[in-house]
PDB file of C-alpha atoms in Angstrom:
ATOM      1  CA  UNK A  12     -29.304   5.833 -25.319  1.00 63.00           C
ATOM      2  CA  UNK A  13     -30.009   2.215 -23.247  1.00 70.00           C
ATOM      3  CA  UNK A  14     -26.580   1.415 -21.496  1.00 93.00           C
ATOM      4  CA  UNK A  15     -27.284  -2.853 -21.961  1.00 97.00           C
ATOM      5  CA  UNK A  16     -29.439  -3.775 -24.464  1.00 97.00           C
ATOM      6  CA  UNK A  17     -30.895  -7.095 -25.416  1.00 97.00           C
ATOM      7  CA  UNK A  18     -32.066  -8.968 -28.845  1.00 97.00           C
ATOM      8  CA  UNK A  19     -34.681 -10.840 -29.363  1.00 97.00           C
ATOM      9  CA  UNK A  20     -37.154  -9.213 -26.049  1.00 96.00           C
ATOM     10  CA  UNK A  21     -39.264 -12.021 -26.681  1.00 97.00           C
ATOM     11  CA  UNK A  22     -38.657 -15.730 -28.393  1.00 97.00           C
ATOM     12  CA  UNK A  23     -41.171 -18.747 -28.652  1.00 97.00           C
ATOM     13  CA  UNK A  24     -39.697 -21.410 -30.254  1.00 97.00           C
ATOM     14  CA  UNK A  25     -39.815 -25.374 -30.228  1.00 97.00           C
ATOM     15  CA  UNK A  26     -38.309 -27.984 -28.699  1.00 97.00           C
ATOM     16  CA  UNK A  27     -34.777 -29.434 -29.942  1.00 97.00           C
ATOM     17  CA  UNK A  28     -34.337 -25.735 -31.997  1.00 97.00           C
ATOM     18  CA  UNK A  29     -31.098 -23.784 -31.093  1.00 97.00           C
ATOM     19  CA  UNK A  30     -31.367 -20.555 -30.827  1.00 97.00           C
ATOM     20  CA  UNK A  31     -29.121 -17.294 -29.964  1.00 97.00           C
ATOM     21  CA  UNK A  32     -29.600 -13.931 -28.150  1.00 98.00           C
ATOM     22  CA  UNK A  33     -27.090 -11.237 -28.171  1.00 98.00           C
ATOM     23  CA  UNK A  34     -26.505  -8.350 -25.673  1.00 98.00           C
ATOM     24  CA  UNK A  35     -24.406  -5.272 -26.085  1.00 97.00           C
ATOM     25  CA  UNK A  36     -23.677  -2.917 -23.491  1.00 97.00           C
ATOM     26  CA  UNK A  37     -22.128   1.244 -24.282  1.00 96.00           C
ATOM     27  CA  UNK A  38     -20.910   1.433 -20.825  1.00 95.00           C
ATOM     28  CA  UNK A  39     -17.432   0.834 -21.314  1.00 95.00           C
ATOM     29  CA  UNK A  40     -16.945  -1.712 -19.155  1.00 95.00           C
ATOM     30  CA  UNK A  41     -15.105  -4.851 -18.542  1.00 94.00           C
ATOM     31  CA  UNK A  42     -17.467  -7.519 -17.582  1.00 95.00           C
ATOM     32  CA  UNK A  43     -20.550  -8.592 -18.665  1.00 96.00           C
ATOM     33  CA  UNK A  44     -23.067 -11.450 -17.221  1.00 96.00           C
ATOM     34  CA  UNK A  45     -25.753 -14.062 -18.294  1.00 97.00           C
ATOM     35  CA  UNK A  46     -28.646 -14.646 -15.795  1.00 97.00           C
ATOM     36  CA  UNK A  47     -31.745 -16.834 -16.054  1.00 96.00           C
ATOM     37  CA  UNK A  48     -34.851 -16.084 -14.000  1.00 95.00           C
ATOM     38  CA  UNK A  49     -36.944 -18.312 -13.437  1.00 91.00           C
ATOM     39  CA  UNK A  50     -40.789 -18.183 -12.812  1.00 86.00           C
ATOM     40  CA  UNK A  51     -40.559 -17.356  -8.923  1.00 83.00           C
ATOM     41  CA  UNK A  52     -38.213 -14.200  -9.735  1.00 83.00           C
ATOM     42  CA  UNK A  53     -35.091 -16.300  -8.789  1.00 88.00           C
ATOM     43  CA  UNK A  54     -32.059 -14.781 -10.688  1.00 93.00           C
ATOM     44  CA  UNK A  55     -29.150 -16.638 -11.076  1.00 93.00           C
ATOM     45  CA  UNK A  56     -25.916 -16.224 -12.828  1.00 94.00           C
ATOM     46  CA  UNK A  57     -24.676 -18.358 -15.520  1.00 95.00           C
ATOM     47  CA  UNK A  58     -21.906 -16.885 -16.915  1.00 94.00           C
ATOM     48  CA  UNK A  59     -19.430 -14.198 -16.350  1.00 94.00           C
ATOM     49  CA  UNK A  60     -16.940 -12.612 -19.003  1.00 94.00           C
ATOM     50  CA  UNK A  61     -13.875 -10.268 -18.104  1.00 91.00           C
ATOM     51  CA  UNK A  62     -12.305  -8.577 -21.164  1.00 89.00           C
ATOM     52  CA  UNK A  63     -13.498 -11.525 -23.270  1.00 86.00           C
ATOM     53  CA  UNK A  64     -12.351 -14.084 -21.094  1.00 90.00           C
ATOM     54  CA  UNK A  65     -14.745 -16.275 -19.167  1.00 91.00           C
ATOM     55  CA  UNK A  66     -14.644 -16.323 -15.508  1.00 91.00           C
ATOM     56  CA  UNK A  67     -17.413 -17.743 -14.233  1.00 89.00           C
ATOM     57  CA  UNK A  68     -19.587 -20.842 -15.646  1.00 90.00           C
ATOM     58  CA  UNK A  69     -21.733 -21.871 -13.325  1.00 89.00           C
ATOM     59  CA  UNK A  70     -23.050 -25.994 -13.311  1.00 81.00           C
ATOM     60  CA  UNK A  71     -24.980 -25.329 -16.312  1.00 89.00           C
ATOM     61  CA  UNK A  72     -25.659 -27.793 -19.181  1.00 91.00           C
ATOM     62  CA  UNK A  73     -23.205 -27.617 -21.892  1.00 92.00           C
ATOM     63  CA  UNK A  74     -26.430 -26.721 -24.215  1.00 96.00           C
ATOM     64  CA  UNK A  75     -25.702 -23.339 -23.407  1.00 96.00           C
ATOM     65  CA  UNK A  76     -22.195 -21.940 -24.725  1.00 95.00           C
ATOM     66  CA  UNK A  77     -21.558 -17.689 -24.234  1.00 95.00           C
ATOM     67  CA  UNK A  78     -18.990 -16.112 -26.639  1.00 94.00           C
ATOM     68  CA  UNK A  79     -17.697 -12.532 -26.209  1.00 94.00           C
ATOM     69  CA  UNK A  80     -16.232 -11.158 -29.454  1.00 93.00           C
ATOM     70  CA  UNK A  81     -15.488  -7.918 -27.828  1.00 93.00           C
ATOM     71  CA  UNK A  82     -15.379  -6.467 -24.606  1.00 93.00           C
ATOM     72  CA  UNK A  83     -19.112  -4.723 -25.515  1.00 95.00           C
ATOM     73  CA  UNK A  84     -20.741  -7.926 -26.609  1.00 96.00           C
ATOM     74  CA  UNK A  85     -21.807 -11.145 -25.419  1.00 97.00           C
ATOM     75  CA  UNK A  86     -24.081 -13.402 -26.556  1.00 97.00           C
ATOM     76  CA  UNK A  87     -25.694 -16.457 -25.632  1.00 97.00           C
ATOM     77  CA  UNK A  88     -26.198 -19.991 -27.812  1.00 97.00           C
ATOM     78  CA  UNK A  89     -28.815 -22.782 -26.954  1.00 97.00           C
ATOM     79  CA  UNK A  90     -28.703 -25.846 -28.766  1.00 96.00           C
ATOM     80  CA  UNK A  91     -31.391 -28.280 -28.495  1.00 97.00           C
ATOM     81  CA  UNK A  92     -33.940 -26.121 -26.282  1.00 97.00           C
ATOM     82  CA  UNK A  93     -35.730 -27.988 -23.758  1.00 97.00           C
ATOM     83  CA  UNK A  94     -39.446 -27.066 -21.763  1.00 96.00           C
ATOM     84  CA  UNK A  95     -37.053 -26.536 -18.679  1.00 94.00           C
ATOM     85  CA  UNK A  96     -35.577 -23.543 -20.442  1.00 96.00           C
ATOM     86  CA  UNK A  97     -38.231 -21.167 -20.250  1.00 97.00           C
ATOM     87  CA  UNK A  98     -37.294 -18.424 -18.634  1.00 97.00           C
ATOM     88  CA  UNK A  99     -35.746 -14.614 -18.568  1.00 97.00           C
ATOM     89  CA  UNK A 100     -32.386 -14.450 -19.185  1.00 98.00           C
ATOM     90  CA  UNK A 101     -30.872 -10.987 -18.252  1.00 98.00           C
ATOM     91  CA  UNK A 102     -27.598  -9.714 -19.508  1.00 98.00           C
ATOM     92  CA  UNK A 103     -25.747  -7.596 -17.196  1.00 97.00           C
ATOM     93  CA  UNK A 104     -22.591  -5.559 -17.308  1.00 96.00           C
ATOM     94  CA  UNK A 105     -19.888  -3.908 -14.792  1.00 95.00           C
ATOM     95  CA  UNK A 106     -17.254  -1.809 -14.367  1.00 92.00           C
ATOM     96  CA  UNK A 107     -14.838  -4.772 -13.189  1.00 85.00           C
ATOM     97  CA  UNK A 108     -16.004  -8.123 -11.825  1.00 83.00           C
ATOM     98  CA  UNK A 109     -14.892  -7.741  -8.043  1.00 80.00           C
ATOM     99  CA  UNK A 110     -15.497  -4.935  -5.558  1.00 79.00           C
ATOM    100  CA  UNK A 111     -18.850  -5.090  -5.138  1.00 82.00           C
ATOM    101  CA  UNK A 112     -19.075  -3.215  -8.557  1.00 88.00           C
ATOM    102  CA  UNK A 113     -23.050  -2.195  -9.347  1.00 92.00           C
ATOM    103  CA  UNK A 114     -24.349  -4.500 -12.288  1.00 95.00           C
ATOM    104  CA  UNK A 115     -26.462  -2.807 -15.133  1.00 96.00           C
ATOM    105  CA  UNK A 116     -28.740  -5.112 -16.263  1.00 97.00           C
ATOM    106  CA  UNK A 117     -30.350  -5.262 -19.684  1.00 97.00           C
ATOM    107  CA  UNK A 118     -34.319  -5.457 -19.823  1.00 96.00           C
ATOM    108  CA  UNK A 119     -34.598  -9.514 -20.506  1.00 97.00           C
ATOM    109  CA  UNK A 120     -35.142 -11.936 -23.020  1.00 98.00           C
ATOM    110  CA  UNK A 121     -38.363 -13.911 -22.586  1.00 97.00           C
ATOM    111  CA  UNK A 122     -37.708 -17.304 -23.440  1.00 97.00           C
ATOM    112  CA  UNK A 123     -40.670 -19.627 -24.037  1.00 97.00           C
ATOM    113  CA  UNK A 124     -40.081 -23.553 -24.890  1.00 97.00           C
ATOM    114  CA  UNK A 125     -43.024 -25.296 -26.703  1.00 96.00           C
TER     115      UNK A 125
ATOM    116  CA  UNK B   2     -30.315 -24.122   2.090  1.00 73.00           C
ATOM    117  CA  UNK B   3     -29.768 -21.158   0.195  1.00 82.00           C
ATOM    118  CA  UNK B   4     -26.925 -18.989   0.603  1.00 91.00           C
ATOM    119  CA  UNK B   5     -29.450 -16.162   0.820  1.00 95.00           C
ATOM    120  CA  UNK B   6     -33.038 -16.553   2.080  1.00 95.00           C
ATOM    121  CA  UNK B   7     -35.604 -13.711   1.251  1.00 94.00           C
ATOM    122  CA  UNK B   8     -39.160 -14.169   1.612  1.00 88.00           C
ATOM    123  CA  UNK B   9     -41.035 -14.183  -1.806  1.00 86.00           C
ATOM    124  CA  UNK B  10     -44.196 -12.626  -0.492  1.00 87.00           C
ATOM    125  CA  UNK B  11     -46.237 -11.285  -2.092  1.00 93.00           C
ATOM    126  CA  UNK B  12     -46.659  -8.040   0.693  1.00 95.00           C
ATOM    127  CA  UNK B  13     -49.477  -5.405  -0.145  1.00 97.00           C
ATOM    128  CA  UNK B  14     -49.533  -2.605   2.041  1.00 96.00           C
ATOM    129  CA  UNK B  15     -51.488   0.657   1.998  1.00 97.00           C
ATOM    130  CA  UNK B  16     -50.173   3.857   0.567  1.00 97.00           C
ATOM    131  CA  UNK B  17     -47.968   5.724   2.916  1.00 97.00           C
ATOM    132  CA  UNK B  18     -47.620   2.684   5.340  1.00 97.00           C
ATOM    133  CA  UNK B  19     -43.508   1.741   6.452  1.00 97.00           C
ATOM    134  CA  UNK B  20     -42.335  -1.499   4.449  1.00 97.00           C
ATOM    135  CA  UNK B  21     -39.975  -3.549   5.932  1.00 97.00           C
ATOM    136  CA  UNK B  22     -37.820  -5.900   3.493  1.00 97.00           C
ATOM    137  CA  UNK B  23     -35.739  -8.685   4.520  1.00 97.00           C
ATOM    138  CA  UNK B  24     -33.266 -11.216   4.012  1.00 97.00           C
ATOM    139  CA  UNK B  25     -30.798 -13.308   5.839  1.00 97.00           C
ATOM    140  CA  UNK B  26     -27.725 -15.076   4.866  1.00 97.00           C
ATOM    141  CA  UNK B  27     -25.214 -17.826   5.423  1.00 95.00           C
ATOM    142  CA  UNK B  28     -22.077 -16.640   4.204  1.00 93.00           C
ATOM    143  CA  UNK B  29     -20.245 -14.831   6.558  1.00 93.00           C
ATOM    144  CA  UNK B  30     -17.829 -13.835   4.098  1.00 92.00           C
ATOM    145  CA  UNK B  31     -20.269 -11.488   2.085  1.00 94.00           C
ATOM    146  CA  UNK B  32     -19.100  -7.693   2.447  1.00 94.00           C
ATOM    147  CA  UNK B  33     -20.957  -5.894  -0.207  1.00 94.00           C
ATOM    148  CA  UNK B  34     -24.670  -5.604   0.217  1.00 96.00           C
ATOM    149  CA  UNK B  35     -27.251  -4.389  -2.330  1.00 96.00           C
ATOM    150  CA  UNK B  36     -31.147  -3.985  -2.969  1.00 97.00           C
ATOM    151  CA  UNK B  37     -32.076  -4.023  -6.650  1.00 97.00           C
ATOM    152  CA  UNK B  38     -35.627  -2.978  -7.571  1.00 97.00           C
ATOM    153  CA  UNK B  39     -37.285  -4.777 -10.724  1.00 97.00           C
ATOM    154  CA  UNK B  40     -40.727  -3.667 -11.824  1.00 96.00           C
ATOM    155  CA  UNK B  41     -42.898  -5.969 -14.166  1.00 94.00           C
ATOM    156  CA  UNK B  42     -41.199  -6.967 -17.155  1.00 92.00           C
ATOM    157  CA  UNK B  43     -38.199  -4.806 -16.593  1.00 94.00           C
ATOM    158  CA  UNK B  44     -34.512  -5.470 -15.615  1.00 96.00           C
ATOM    159  CA  UNK B  45     -33.212  -5.270 -12.310  1.00 96.00           C
ATOM    160  CA  UNK B  46     -32.125  -1.667 -11.561  1.00 96.00           C
ATOM    161  CA  UNK B  47     -29.655  -0.786  -8.027  1.00 96.00           C
ATOM    162  CA  UNK B  48     -31.646   0.833  -5.447  1.00 97.00           C
ATOM    163  CA  UNK B  49     -29.157   1.043  -2.316  1.00 95.00           C
ATOM    164  CA  UNK B  50     -25.640  -0.372  -1.807  1.00 93.00           C
ATOM    165  CA  UNK B  51     -23.951  -1.027   1.544  1.00 93.00           C
ATOM    166  CA  UNK B  52     -20.858  -2.333   2.464  1.00 90.00           C
ATOM    167  CA  UNK B  53     -19.819  -3.866   5.597  1.00 88.00           C
ATOM    168  CA  UNK B  54     -22.285  -3.288   8.474  1.00 86.00           C
ATOM    169  CA  UNK B  55     -24.096  -0.318   8.954  1.00 86.00           C
ATOM    170  CA  UNK B  56     -27.225   1.866   7.961  1.00 92.00           C
ATOM    171  CA  UNK B  57     -27.486   3.937   4.975  1.00 94.00           C
ATOM    172  CA  UNK B  58     -30.027   6.112   3.724  1.00 96.00           C
ATOM    173  CA  UNK B  59     -31.216   7.702   0.690  1.00 95.00           C
ATOM    174  CA  UNK B  60     -34.703   9.658   0.413  1.00 97.00           C
ATOM    175  CA  UNK B  61     -37.316   7.642   1.681  1.00 97.00           C
ATOM    176  CA  UNK B  62     -35.325   4.057   1.622  1.00 98.00           C
ATOM    177  CA  UNK B  63     -32.453   3.121   4.320  1.00 97.00           C
ATOM    178  CA  UNK B  64     -30.395   0.225   3.985  1.00 97.00           C
ATOM    179  CA  UNK B  65     -29.510  -1.733   7.174  1.00 96.00           C
ATOM    180  CA  UNK B  66     -26.627  -4.346   7.564  1.00 96.00           C
ATOM    181  CA  UNK B  67     -26.211  -6.351  10.705  1.00 94.00           C
ATOM    182  CA  UNK B  68     -23.485  -8.878   9.999  1.00 93.00           C
ATOM    183  CA  UNK B  69     -23.330 -10.065  13.400  1.00 93.00           C
ATOM    184  CA  UNK B  70     -26.718 -11.903  12.632  1.00 94.00           C
ATOM    185  CA  UNK B  71     -26.352 -12.028   8.952  1.00 95.00           C
ATOM    186  CA  UNK B  72     -29.355 -10.187   8.159  1.00 95.00           C
ATOM    187  CA  UNK B  73     -29.674  -6.998   5.933  1.00 97.00           C
ATOM    188  CA  UNK B  74     -33.004  -4.594   5.765  1.00 97.00           C
ATOM    189  CA  UNK B  75     -34.376  -2.464   3.346  1.00 97.00           C
ATOM    190  CA  UNK B  76     -37.185   0.359   4.825  1.00 98.00           C
ATOM    191  CA  UNK B  77     -39.161   2.319   2.764  1.00 98.00           C
ATOM    192  CA  UNK B  78     -41.288   5.412   4.320  1.00 97.00           C
ATOM    193  CA  UNK B  79     -44.287   6.926   3.171  1.00 97.00           C
ATOM    194  CA  UNK B  80     -44.658   4.183   0.435  1.00 97.00           C
ATOM    195  CA  UNK B  81     -46.119   5.192  -3.149  1.00 97.00           C
ATOM    196  CA  UNK B  82     -47.884   3.088  -5.685  1.00 97.00           C
ATOM    197  CA  UNK B  83     -44.527   3.693  -7.901  1.00 97.00           C
ATOM    198  CA  UNK B  84     -42.747   1.830  -5.459  1.00 98.00           C
ATOM    199  CA  UNK B  85     -44.750  -1.460  -6.482  1.00 98.00           C
ATOM    200  CA  UNK B  86     -42.403  -3.633  -7.634  1.00 97.00           C
ATOM    201  CA  UNK B  87     -40.146  -6.654  -6.482  1.00 96.00           C
ATOM    202  CA  UNK B  88     -37.076  -6.181  -4.494  1.00 97.00           C
ATOM    203  CA  UNK B  89     -34.137  -8.245  -4.668  1.00 97.00           C
ATOM    204  CA  UNK B  90     -31.387  -8.417  -2.191  1.00 97.00           C
ATOM    205  CA  UNK B  91     -27.978  -9.162  -3.305  1.00 96.00           C
ATOM    206  CA  UNK B  92     -24.801 -10.081  -1.863  1.00 95.00           C
ATOM    207  CA  UNK B  93     -21.049 -10.523  -2.772  1.00 93.00           C
ATOM    208  CA  UNK B  94     -17.947 -11.292  -0.847  1.00 90.00           C
ATOM    209  CA  UNK B  95     -14.507  -9.486  -0.626  1.00 85.00           C
ATOM    210  CA  UNK B  96     -12.486 -10.683  -4.240  1.00 81.00           C
ATOM    211  CA  UNK B  97     -15.086 -12.687  -5.213  1.00 82.00           C
ATOM    212  CA  UNK B  98     -16.826 -12.354  -8.671  1.00 83.00           C
ATOM    213  CA  UNK B  99     -20.303 -13.794  -8.112  1.00 89.00           C
ATOM    214  CA  UNK B 100     -22.850 -11.458  -7.114  1.00 92.00           C
ATOM    215  CA  UNK B 101     -25.740 -13.919  -5.392  1.00 93.00           C
ATOM    216  CA  UNK B 102     -28.992 -13.077  -4.930  1.00 95.00           C
ATOM    217  CA  UNK B 103     -32.245 -13.561  -3.322  1.00 95.00           C
ATOM    218  CA  UNK B 104     -35.478 -14.992  -4.284  1.00 93.00           C
ATOM    219  CA  UNK B 105     -37.249 -11.072  -4.520  1.00 94.00           C
ATOM    220  CA  UNK B 106     -40.287  -9.707  -2.392  1.00 95.00           C
ATOM    221  CA  UNK B 107     -42.970  -8.937  -4.680  1.00 95.00           C
ATOM    222  CA  UNK B 108     -44.232  -5.573  -3.026  1.00 97.00           C
ATOM    223  CA  UNK B 109     -47.529  -3.834  -4.105  1.00 97.00           C
ATOM    224  CA  UNK B 110     -48.549  -0.481  -2.640  1.00 97.00           C
ATOM    225  CA  UNK B 111     -52.288   0.310  -2.912  1.00 96.00           C
ATOM    226  CA  UNK B 112     -53.550   3.651  -3.331  1.00 94.00           C
TER     227      UNK B 112
END
């Protein structure tokens, strides 16, 4: 059983389109995250939710909007996609937000904007 | 200057060699230090975890933290081709909610 799953795995789309990525975790964790990994493998946090409440909102364009319908799900909607949005997006979860808890990552969604 | 600096490599060594991977950091508030391993086209997975200073050993892997120098290391003994991956260091402060990653070092072990 996959602990953290993401859909879709691959996403190829045109500039200007709107797309969503979904994430689900079955670990019973309270905290979920979205990360962006660029072509140089640099992994940077975008958002974090704890118990459906937004707790981290890094300097991310407001074209990116996360949504957590419940503790087990965290989705990412991206409006008006730009070339620079091409990257791998990882969802992760942890038991709680602080205390150095281990974060468990999903397999990633590879987004290519043409 | 980034909060966490890590040489991206690539690093290529022969099978059986000892590998040393390092990160430096600038934030003295960091207390939790981790190494994640990321295979190609996969998500990162936790490899080693250390709280505050000191060493931790797990099989062929040893993690060291030197807080006075703001320097952490991961050693891999008797390296295997299956160790070929990108290794990312990550750190978090006490009470903080954000994990800060290094850029990752791409490692290849040649048979």
